[in-house]
Short mmCIF file of C-alpha atoms in Angstrom, two decimals:
data_model
loop_
_atom_site.label_atom_id
_atom_site.label_comp_id
_atom_site.label_asym_id
_atom_site.label_seq_id
_atom_site.Cartn_x
_atom_site.Cartn_y
_atom_site.Cartn_z
CA MET J 1 -7.01 26.35 -10.74
CA ASN J 2 -9.16 24.58 -8.14
CA ASP J 3 -12.29 24.70 -10.28
CA ILE J 4 -11.36 21.48 -12.06
CA LYS J 5 -13.37 18.56 -10.67
CA GLU J 6 -12.43 14.94 -10.94
CA GLY J 7 -13.93 13.35 -14.03
CA ASP J 8 -15.49 16.56 -15.39
CA GLY J 9 -13.44 16.67 -18.56
CA GLY J 10 -11.55 19.70 -17.23
CA PHE J 11 -9.04 19.23 -20.03
CA ALA J 12 -11.56 19.72 -22.86
CA ARG J 13 -11.65 15.93 -23.25
CA ARG J 14 -8.49 15.97 -25.36
CA GLY J 15 -7.71 12.44 -24.30
CA ASP J 16 -8.84 9.29 -26.00
CA GLY J 17 -7.88 5.67 -25.59
CA GLY J 18 -4.88 6.05 -27.89
CA LYS J 19 -3.49 9.10 -26.15
CA TYR J 20 -3.98 7.52 -22.74
CA LYS J 21 -2.13 4.40 -23.83
CA GLU J 22 0.66 6.57 -25.19
CA ALA J 23 0.89 8.38 -21.87
CA LEU J 24 1.12 5.10 -19.94
CA ASP J 25 3.63 3.68 -22.38
CA PHE J 26 5.78 6.76 -21.81
CA LEU J 27 5.55 6.42 -18.03
CA TYR J 28 6.32 2.70 -18.10
CA SER J 29 8.98 2.53 -20.81
CA GLN J 30 10.75 5.87 -20.75
CA LEU J 31 11.20 6.08 -17.00
CA PRO J 32 12.49 3.41 -14.60
CA MET J 33 9.75 1.85 -12.46
CA PHE J 34 10.90 0.06 -9.31
CA SER J 35 7.94 -2.30 -9.08
CA ARG J 36 8.69 -3.64 -12.57
CA VAL J 37 12.50 -3.70 -12.73
CA GLY J 38 13.54 -3.53 -9.08
CA GLY J 39 16.71 -1.93 -7.75
CA ALA J 40 17.79 -0.44 -11.07
CA ALA J 41 14.99 2.11 -10.67
CA TYR J 42 15.74 3.00 -7.05
CA LYS J 43 17.01 6.56 -6.82
CA PRO J 44 17.24 7.85 -3.24
CA GLY J 45 17.32 11.55 -2.52
CA LEU J 46 15.04 14.55 -2.77
CA GLN J 47 16.85 16.77 -5.27
CA THR J 48 14.89 15.67 -8.33
CA SER J 49 11.58 15.78 -6.45
CA GLU J 50 12.34 19.29 -5.25
CA GLN J 51 13.22 20.41 -8.79
CA LEU J 52 10.03 18.87 -10.19
CA ASP J 53 8.04 20.47 -7.40
CA GLU J 54 9.43 23.88 -8.28
CA TRP J 55 8.77 23.41 -12.00
CA PHE J 56 5.12 22.48 -11.38
CA GLY J 57 4.56 25.38 -8.99
CA HIS J 58 4.83 23.62 -5.60
CA PRO J 59 1.42 21.92 -5.82
CA HIS J 60 1.76 20.15 -2.46
CA ARG J 61 1.62 23.53 -0.72
CA LYS J 62 -1.95 24.01 -1.95
CA PHE J 63 -3.48 21.30 0.25
CA LYS J 64 -2.94 19.82 3.70
CA SER J 65 -1.50 16.34 3.97
CA ILE J 66 -0.93 13.39 6.28
CA HIS J 67 2.19 11.28 5.68
CA VAL J 68 1.98 7.49 6.22
CA GLY J 69 5.04 5.22 6.24
CA GLY J 70 6.07 1.83 7.60
CA THR J 71 6.76 -1.67 6.33
CA ASN J 72 3.36 -3.36 6.53
CA GLY J 73 -0.11 -1.93 6.97
CA LYS J 74 0.55 1.52 5.54
CA GLY J 75 -1.82 0.90 2.63
CA SER J 76 -4.65 -0.29 4.86
CA CYS J 77 -4.12 2.59 7.30
CA SER J 78 -3.90 5.14 4.49
CA HIS J 79 -7.13 3.97 2.89
CA THR J 80 -8.96 3.81 6.23
CA LEU J 81 -7.94 7.34 7.21
CA ALA J 82 -8.93 8.59 3.77
CA ALA J 83 -12.33 6.91 4.17
CA MET J 84 -12.85 8.63 7.52
CA LEU J 85 -11.95 12.06 6.15
CA GLN J 86 -14.29 11.47 3.20
CA ALA J 87 -17.07 10.46 5.59
CA GLU J 88 -16.51 13.68 7.51
CA GLY J 89 -17.11 15.65 4.32
CA TYR J 90 -13.54 16.65 3.48
CA LYS J 91 -12.49 16.45 -0.14
CA THR J 92 -9.78 13.85 0.27
CA GLY J 93 -6.85 12.88 -1.92
CA LEU J 94 -5.18 9.50 -1.59
CA TYR J 95 -1.78 8.62 -3.07
CA THR J 96 -0.63 5.00 -2.71
CA SER J 97 1.54 2.48 -4.54
CA PRO J 98 1.77 0.13 -6.27
CA HIS J 99 -1.49 -0.23 -8.18
CA LEU J 100 -3.12 -3.61 -8.68
CA VAL J 101 -4.98 -3.37 -11.98
CA ASP J 102 -5.20 0.24 -13.19
CA PHE J 103 -2.37 2.77 -12.95
CA ARG J 104 -4.93 5.38 -11.87
CA GLU J 105 -5.57 3.51 -8.60
CA ARG J 106 -2.49 5.28 -7.26
CA ILE J 107 -4.15 8.70 -7.36
CA ARG J 108 -7.70 9.12 -6.06
CA VAL J 109 -9.92 11.97 -4.92
CA ASN J 110 -12.86 10.90 -2.76
CA GLY J 111 -12.31 7.37 -4.01
CA GLU J 112 -12.44 8.32 -7.69
CA MET J 113 -9.36 7.53 -9.76
CA ILE J 114 -7.60 10.38 -11.54
CA PRO J 115 -9.28 10.83 -14.97
CA ARG J 116 -7.46 9.59 -18.03
CA GLU J 117 -7.57 13.15 -19.42
CA ALA J 118 -5.61 14.36 -16.41
CA VAL J 119 -2.94 11.69 -16.89
CA ILE J 120 -2.60 12.65 -20.56
CA ASP J 121 -2.45 16.36 -19.74
CA PHE J 122 0.24 15.91 -17.10
CA VAL J 123 2.44 13.75 -19.35
CA GLU J 124 2.09 16.21 -22.23
CA ARG J 125 3.02 19.14 -20.00
CA TRP J 126 6.01 17.19 -18.71
CA LYS J 127 7.19 16.19 -22.18
CA GLY J 128 6.91 19.82 -23.27
CA CYS J 129 8.99 21.27 -20.44
CA ASP J 130 12.68 22.14 -20.59
CA TYR J 131 13.72 20.21 -17.46
CA ASP J 132 16.84 18.24 -18.31
CA GLY J 133 16.84 15.80 -15.40
CA HIS J 134 15.84 12.13 -15.44
CA PRO J 135 13.13 11.51 -12.84
CA SER J 136 12.13 8.01 -11.84
CA PHE J 137 8.67 6.59 -12.48
CA PHE J 138 7.84 7.15 -8.82
CA GLU J 139 9.06 10.75 -8.74
CA LEU J 140 7.01 11.75 -11.76
CA THR J 141 3.93 9.81 -10.68
CA MET J 142 4.11 11.41 -7.25
CA MET J 143 4.25 14.86 -8.85
CA MET J 144 1.27 13.94 -11.01
CA ALA J 145 -0.64 13.13 -7.80
CA PHE J 146 0.30 16.40 -6.12
CA ASP J 147 -0.58 18.34 -9.26
CA TRP J 148 -3.98 16.63 -9.52
CA PHE J 149 -4.78 17.11 -5.84
CA ALA J 150 -4.05 20.83 -6.18
CA ARG J 151 -6.16 21.11 -9.33
CA ALA J 152 -9.01 19.14 -7.77
CA GLY J 153 -8.93 21.38 -4.67
CA VAL J 154 -8.63 18.68 -2.02
CA ASP J 155 -8.80 19.63 1.64
CA TYR J 156 -6.52 16.83 2.82
CA ALA J 157 -4.38 14.26 1.04
CA ILE J 158 -3.17 11.01 2.55
CA ILE J 159 0.32 10.46 1.14
CA GLU J 160 1.80 6.98 1.42
CA VAL J 161 5.59 6.71 1.51
CA GLY J 162 7.05 4.68 -1.33
CA MET J 163 10.16 3.17 0.27
CA GLY J 164 11.90 4.09 3.49
CA GLY J 165 11.17 7.67 4.39
CA ARG J 166 14.23 9.86 4.83
CA LEU J 167 15.15 9.82 1.13
CA ASP J 168 11.75 8.91 -0.28
CA SER J 169 10.40 11.28 -2.94
CA THR J 170 7.31 12.06 -0.89
CA ASN J 171 9.41 13.53 1.92
CA ILE J 172 9.30 16.97 0.32
CA ILE J 173 5.88 17.56 1.91
CA THR J 174 5.29 19.30 5.22
CA PRO J 175 2.32 17.34 6.57
CA GLU J 176 -0.07 18.06 9.41
CA ALA J 177 0.92 14.75 11.00
CA CYS J 178 2.78 11.56 10.15
CA ILE J 179 2.19 7.90 10.92
CA ILE J 180 4.57 4.94 10.87
CA THR J 181 2.82 1.58 11.10
CA ASN J 182 5.65 -0.83 11.93
CA ILE J 183 9.11 -2.06 11.00
CA SER J 184 9.93 -5.40 9.42
CA PRO J 185 12.77 -6.76 7.23
CA ASP J 186 12.11 -5.58 3.67
CA HIS J 187 14.16 -3.80 1.00
CA MET J 188 17.19 -4.34 3.24
CA GLN J 189 19.58 -3.82 0.33
CA PHE J 190 18.43 -0.20 0.25
CA LEU J 191 17.31 0.64 3.79
CA GLY J 192 19.83 -1.19 5.94
CA ASP J 193 20.58 -4.69 7.15
CA THR J 194 19.08 -4.33 10.63
CA LEU J 195 15.67 -3.33 11.94
CA GLU J 196 17.29 -0.39 13.70
CA LYS J 197 18.74 0.96 10.45
CA ILE J 198 15.40 0.51 8.69
CA ALA J 199 13.66 2.31 11.56
CA GLY J 200 16.10 5.19 11.19
CA GLU J 201 15.22 5.52 7.51
CA LYS J 202 11.48 5.31 8.18
CA ALA J 203 11.77 7.91 10.96
CA GLY J 204 13.22 10.29 8.40
CA ILE J 205 9.69 11.62 7.77
CA PHE J 206 9.61 13.09 11.29
CA LYS J 207 9.63 16.90 11.31
CA LYS J 208 9.86 19.59 13.96
CA ASP J 209 6.62 20.25 15.85
CA ILE J 210 4.62 17.90 13.58
CA PRO J 211 3.11 15.06 15.65
CA ALA J 212 3.82 11.44 14.83
CA VAL J 213 2.18 8.13 15.71
CA VAL J 214 4.06 4.83 15.61
CA GLY J 215 1.87 1.75 15.46
CA GLU J 216 4.24 -1.03 16.53
CA ALA J 217 7.74 -0.71 17.98
CA GLU J 218 9.61 -2.28 20.83
CA GLY J 219 13.09 -2.53 22.26
CA SER J 220 15.89 -0.98 20.24
CA VAL J 221 13.54 -0.10 17.34
CA LYS J 222 11.39 1.95 19.69
CA GLU J 223 14.54 3.62 21.01
CA VAL J 224 15.46 4.65 17.46
CA PHE J 225 12.07 6.33 16.98
CA GLN J 226 12.33 8.07 20.32
CA SER J 227 15.84 9.27 19.58
CA VAL J 228 15.00 10.64 16.12
CA ALA J 229 11.84 12.29 17.47
CA GLU J 230 13.82 13.98 20.24
CA LYS J 231 16.47 15.26 17.82
CA ARG J 232 13.85 16.53 15.36
CA GLY J 233 11.57 18.05 17.98
CA THR J 234 8.73 15.72 16.94
CA PRO J 235 5.93 15.00 19.44
CA ILE J 236 5.58 11.22 19.30
CA SER J 237 3.08 8.67 20.62
CA PHE J 238 3.02 4.90 20.39
CA ALA J 239 -0.26 3.14 19.65
CA GLU J 240 0.80 0.04 21.58
CA GLU J 241 0.96 2.18 24.73
CA LYS J 242 -2.73 3.00 24.29
CA PRO J 243 -4.50 -0.38 24.30
CA GLU J 244 -7.57 1.28 25.77
CA LEU J 245 -8.37 2.67 22.33
CA THR J 246 -9.50 -0.80 21.25
CA LEU J 247 -11.24 -2.38 24.22
CA ALA J 248 -12.32 -5.59 22.52
CA SER J 249 -12.39 -7.19 19.09
CA ARG J 250 -14.14 -10.23 17.67
CA VAL J 251 -13.90 -11.97 14.33
CA ALA J 252 -17.00 -11.19 12.31
CA THR J 253 -18.25 -11.99 8.84
CA GLY J 254 -16.18 -9.83 6.53
CA GLY J 255 -13.90 -8.25 9.11
CA TRP J 256 -13.89 -7.43 12.83
CA ASP J 257 -16.39 -6.14 15.36
CA CYS J 258 -14.67 -3.80 17.80
CA ASP J 259 -15.38 -1.75 20.92
CA SER J 260 -13.44 1.44 21.46
CA ARG J 261 -13.34 4.30 23.92
CA LEU J 262 -12.64 6.64 21.03
CA ALA J 263 -15.54 5.76 18.72
CA GLY J 264 -17.73 3.28 20.54
CA ARG J 265 -18.73 0.04 18.81
CA PHE J 266 -17.87 -0.35 15.13
CA HIS J 267 -17.32 -2.90 12.37
CA ALA J 268 -13.96 -2.92 10.58
CA ALA J 269 -14.41 -4.33 7.10
CA LEU J 270 -10.80 -5.35 6.40
CA SER J 271 -10.17 -9.01 7.26
CA GLY J 272 -6.94 -10.59 8.40
CA ASP J 273 -5.42 -10.94 11.85
CA TYR J 274 -2.88 -8.22 11.10
CA GLN J 275 -5.68 -5.67 10.75
CA LEU J 276 -6.08 -5.61 14.55
CA LYS J 277 -2.76 -3.76 14.78
CA ASN J 278 -3.82 -1.42 11.99
CA ILE J 279 -7.12 -0.68 13.75
CA ASN J 280 -5.35 0.46 16.90
CA THR J 281 -2.84 2.50 14.87
CA VAL J 282 -5.66 4.27 13.03
CA LEU J 283 -7.54 4.98 16.26
CA CYS J 284 -4.39 6.47 17.77
CA ALA J 285 -3.93 8.56 14.62
CA VAL J 286 -7.52 9.81 14.83
CA ALA J 287 -6.94 10.87 18.44
CA MET J 288 -3.81 12.73 17.31
CA LEU J 289 -5.60 14.43 14.42
CA ARG J 290 -8.36 15.58 16.73
CA GLU J 291 -5.79 17.05 19.10
CA ILE J 292 -4.38 19.24 16.31
CA GLY J 293 -7.82 20.47 15.33
CA ILE J 294 -8.91 18.16 12.50
CA GLU J 295 -12.55 17.31 13.13
CA ILE J 296 -13.43 13.64 12.66
CA SER J 297 -16.66 12.60 14.35
CA ASP J 298 -17.26 9.22 15.94
CA GLU J 299 -19.75 8.47 13.18
CA SER J 300 -17.14 9.22 10.51
CA VAL J 301 -14.67 6.92 12.26
CA ARG J 302 -17.22 4.11 12.30
CA LYS J 303 -18.21 4.72 8.67
CA GLY J 304 -14.57 4.82 7.56
CA PHE J 305 -13.79 1.48 9.17
CA ALA J 306 -16.97 -0.17 7.88
CA GLU J 307 -16.96 1.19 4.32
CA VAL J 308 -13.26 1.63 3.53
CA GLU J 309 -13.36 -0.61 0.46
CA THR J 310 -16.43 1.09 -0.99
CA LEU J 311 -15.25 4.62 -0.22
CA THR J 312 -11.65 4.23 -1.45
CA GLY J 313 -11.60 1.27 -3.85
CA LEU J 314 -9.15 -0.74 -1.71
CA ARG J 315 -8.63 -4.38 -2.75
CA GLY J 316 -6.22 -7.21 -2.05
CA ARG J 317 -6.29 -7.26 1.76
CA TRP J 318 -7.41 -10.79 2.68
CA THR J 319 -9.94 -10.45 -0.13
CA ARG J 320 -12.43 -13.29 -0.48
CA LEU J 321 -12.76 -14.29 -4.15
CA SER J 322 -15.26 -17.11 -3.67
CA ASP J 323 -16.91 -19.12 -0.90
CA THR J 324 -17.03 -22.62 -2.41
CA PRO J 325 -14.23 -23.40 -2.41
CA LEU J 326 -13.06 -20.60 -0.16
CA CYS J 327 -10.53 -18.55 -2.16
CA ILE J 328 -8.53 -15.74 -0.56
CA CYS J 329 -5.91 -13.39 -1.98
CA ASP J 330 -3.65 -11.09 -0.04
CA THR J 331 -0.84 -8.73 -1.03
CA GLY J 332 1.33 -9.49 2.00
CA HIS J 333 4.76 -10.13 0.50
CA ASN J 334 7.51 -9.71 3.09
CA GLU J 335 8.44 -11.82 6.10
CA ALA J 336 6.05 -10.19 8.57
CA GLY J 337 3.14 -10.18 6.14
CA ILE J 338 3.67 -13.80 5.07
CA ARG J 339 4.14 -14.95 8.65
CA SER J 340 0.87 -13.34 9.72
CA ASN J 341 -1.03 -14.77 6.76
CA MET J 342 0.31 -18.28 7.32
CA ARG J 343 -0.70 -18.14 10.96
CA GLN J 344 -4.22 -17.17 9.97
CA LEU J 345 -4.37 -19.86 7.28
CA GLY J 346 -3.31 -22.41 9.89
CA GLU J 347 -6.15 -21.37 12.16
CA LEU J 348 -8.57 -21.47 9.24
CA MET J 349 -7.56 -25.01 8.27
CA GLU J 350 -8.00 -26.20 11.86
CA SER J 351 -11.69 -25.40 11.45
CA ARG J 352 -11.79 -27.47 8.23
CA PRO J 353 -10.35 -30.88 9.18
CA GLN J 354 -11.60 -32.40 5.92
CA GLY J 355 -10.12 -29.63 3.81
CA ARG J 356 -6.80 -29.22 2.05
CA LEU J 357 -4.85 -25.98 1.61
CA LYS J 358 -3.89 -25.03 -1.94
CA MET J 359 -1.33 -22.26 -2.41
CA VAL J 360 -1.03 -20.26 -5.65
CA MET J 361 2.30 -18.53 -5.11
CA GLY J 362 4.73 -16.30 -6.97
CA PHE J 363 7.48 -13.89 -5.94
CA VAL J 364 9.70 -11.18 -7.34
CA ALA J 365 13.26 -12.17 -8.21
CA ASP J 366 15.00 -9.76 -5.84
CA LYS J 367 13.17 -11.02 -2.75
CA ASP J 368 15.04 -13.13 -0.18
CA ILE J 369 12.62 -15.99 -0.69
CA GLU J 370 14.70 -18.75 0.91
CA HIS J 371 13.75 -17.40 4.32
CA ILE J 372 10.14 -16.78 3.29
CA LEU J 373 9.76 -20.28 1.81
CA GLN J 374 10.64 -21.69 5.22
CA LEU J 375 7.51 -19.98 6.59
CA LEU J 376 5.15 -21.73 4.18
CA PRO J 377 3.23 -24.87 5.23
CA LYS J 378 4.61 -28.15 3.94
CA ASP J 379 1.23 -29.87 4.20
CA ALA J 380 -0.26 -27.99 1.24
CA ASP J 381 -0.58 -28.30 -2.52
CA TYR J 382 1.39 -25.66 -4.44
CA TYR J 383 0.82 -24.00 -7.79
CA PHE J 384 3.95 -22.04 -8.65
CA CYS J 385 3.42 -19.10 -11.02
CA ASN J 386 4.95 -15.77 -11.95
CA ALA J 387 3.46 -12.33 -12.50
CA MET J 388 3.80 -10.71 -15.91
CA ILE J 389 6.49 -8.20 -14.97
CA PRO J 390 10.24 -8.27 -15.76
CA ARG J 391 11.05 -8.41 -12.05
CA ALA J 392 9.13 -11.66 -11.45
CA LEU J 393 10.91 -14.83 -10.39
CA GLY J 394 10.28 -17.50 -13.02
CA ALA J 395 7.82 -20.20 -12.00
CA GLU J 396 10.25 -22.99 -12.94
CA GLU J 397 13.00 -21.58 -10.74
CA LEU J 398 10.55 -20.95 -7.92
CA GLY J 399 9.41 -24.56 -8.14
CA MET J 400 12.99 -25.82 -7.87
CA ARG J 401 13.83 -23.56 -4.94
CA ALA J 402 10.61 -24.55 -3.19
CA GLU J 403 11.29 -28.25 -3.72
CA ALA J 404 14.64 -27.78 -1.96
CA VAL J 405 12.70 -27.00 1.24
CA ASP J 406 10.11 -29.78 0.70
CA LEU J 407 7.39 -27.65 -0.86
CA ARG J 408 6.02 -29.48 -3.88
CA GLY J 409 3.40 -28.82 -6.47
CA LYS J 410 2.69 -27.87 -10.06
CA VAL J 411 4.54 -25.27 -12.11
CA ILE J 412 2.00 -23.19 -14.05
CA PRO J 413 3.54 -19.83 -15.01
CA ASP J 414 0.31 -17.99 -15.89
CA VAL J 415 -1.34 -16.71 -12.70
CA ARG J 416 -4.93 -17.13 -13.90
CA GLU J 417 -4.22 -20.64 -15.19
CA ALA J 418 -2.58 -21.58 -11.86
CA TYR J 419 -5.61 -20.27 -9.99
CA GLU J 420 -8.05 -22.15 -12.23
CA ALA J 421 -5.99 -25.35 -11.82
CA ALA J 422 -6.22 -24.99 -8.04
CA ARG J 423 -9.98 -24.49 -8.30
CA ALA J 424 -10.35 -27.52 -10.55
CA ASP J 425 -8.44 -29.66 -8.03
CA ALA J 426 -10.30 -28.31 -4.99
CA SER J 427 -13.16 -29.87 -3.04
CA ALA J 428 -15.81 -27.81 -1.25
CA ASP J 429 -13.88 -27.95 2.05
CA ASP J 430 -10.55 -26.87 0.58
CA VAL J 431 -9.04 -23.39 0.88
CA ILE J 432 -7.17 -21.66 -1.94
CA TYR J 433 -4.73 -18.89 -1.09
CA VAL J 434 -3.23 -16.59 -3.75
CA GLY J 435 -0.24 -14.45 -2.82
CA GLY J 436 3.50 -14.15 -2.31
CA SER J 437 3.70 -11.01 -4.43
CA THR J 438 1.50 -7.98 -4.89
CA PHE J 439 1.86 -8.50 -8.63
CA VAL J 440 0.53 -12.07 -8.52
CA VAL J 441 -2.61 -10.74 -6.83
CA ALA J 442 -2.76 -7.89 -9.34
CA ASP J 443 -2.50 -10.23 -12.32
CA LEU J 444 -5.32 -12.39 -10.97
CA LEU J 445 -7.65 -9.51 -10.13
CA ALA J 446 -7.06 -8.03 -13.58
CA THR J 447 -8.49 -11.18 -15.18
CA LEU J 448 -11.44 -11.82 -12.85
#
């Protein structure tokens, strides 16, 4: 089974463009997909995942895994750890969500997306089985990832939690270690209306005798993690209690230059102030992985930080689209992510006193945007748009709700057209920011 290599046509090249499109159409239209339709697709619980796992022969038992959850930063941390394991020479799987442009971004082996033939093969096997349940898009896509990782013969797979943790589909795995980046208000209608309740759901990935790292936690949230870890018998460490891992950090062109006791001096390629927290979380995770016997050299740590985008295909994290005018896109979409990005934009504009900030913004309809809109700068020009998904908040409505809090601008529904309008209006000193929703960034990147 493990002799199939990624991209080698291990399925006799039965797939073509038509069959691949049919497979995607089936995944998108026949099964509910949370990122497109929202809460209607949310199905908590592990029963379906366990049944699918049994039907496909328990593929996740055929490779070792590392489980990564949290509210913000889990994608960046997942990709960075995957890059480090790749640099060390391990065949590394990476399962993340959502995708930006291509569905296959969700499932990678050593940075290479799952082949179209493998997607077709999995869907055909699923459609031909006698299972009478109704899995969600996420449940079936997750099983596709596990099946492909087993077939590709990966050594380790980094598995990103979809939502929450306790009842998330991915929680059927028994990982070598787990990581929780942080807790912030998001998906509160599903995970709980307090940070403590959300932390309890996220901590649901803790398991007996399997070590866990928590990146950021304080006060009552930290107490929740400690309590769950004690009840589960989970060895736990907190990255914030180990500031010596990152001794110093400086803004550099295209990221951060850092000094660390764990890996010496290195360059971290991911930009954005929030990446400093992710850097320390990853370093703490590396220390934990070394303690349980997973070899990751200092050189692999440095290479993983420096080449994460090249090694894994990561995009959308404070990504620079052009220099004149400076255009940046970022997938930060909840309160903590937006707050961090606005703080950094404020600092950036202070260094450009002649410049003007232009914001190309769109949101999903089920987001509590009234609170988020209050975080956005009033001294900016806005271009309100909406991503091409059913769940998107219409640009006209967004413009009206923004105007109610003194944010004014143009309503241009098409994301690319909104971006081009901002560029046409911009001077050389201006800054254009594209964000608000992962899907706005995805729509733009798909057209560039």
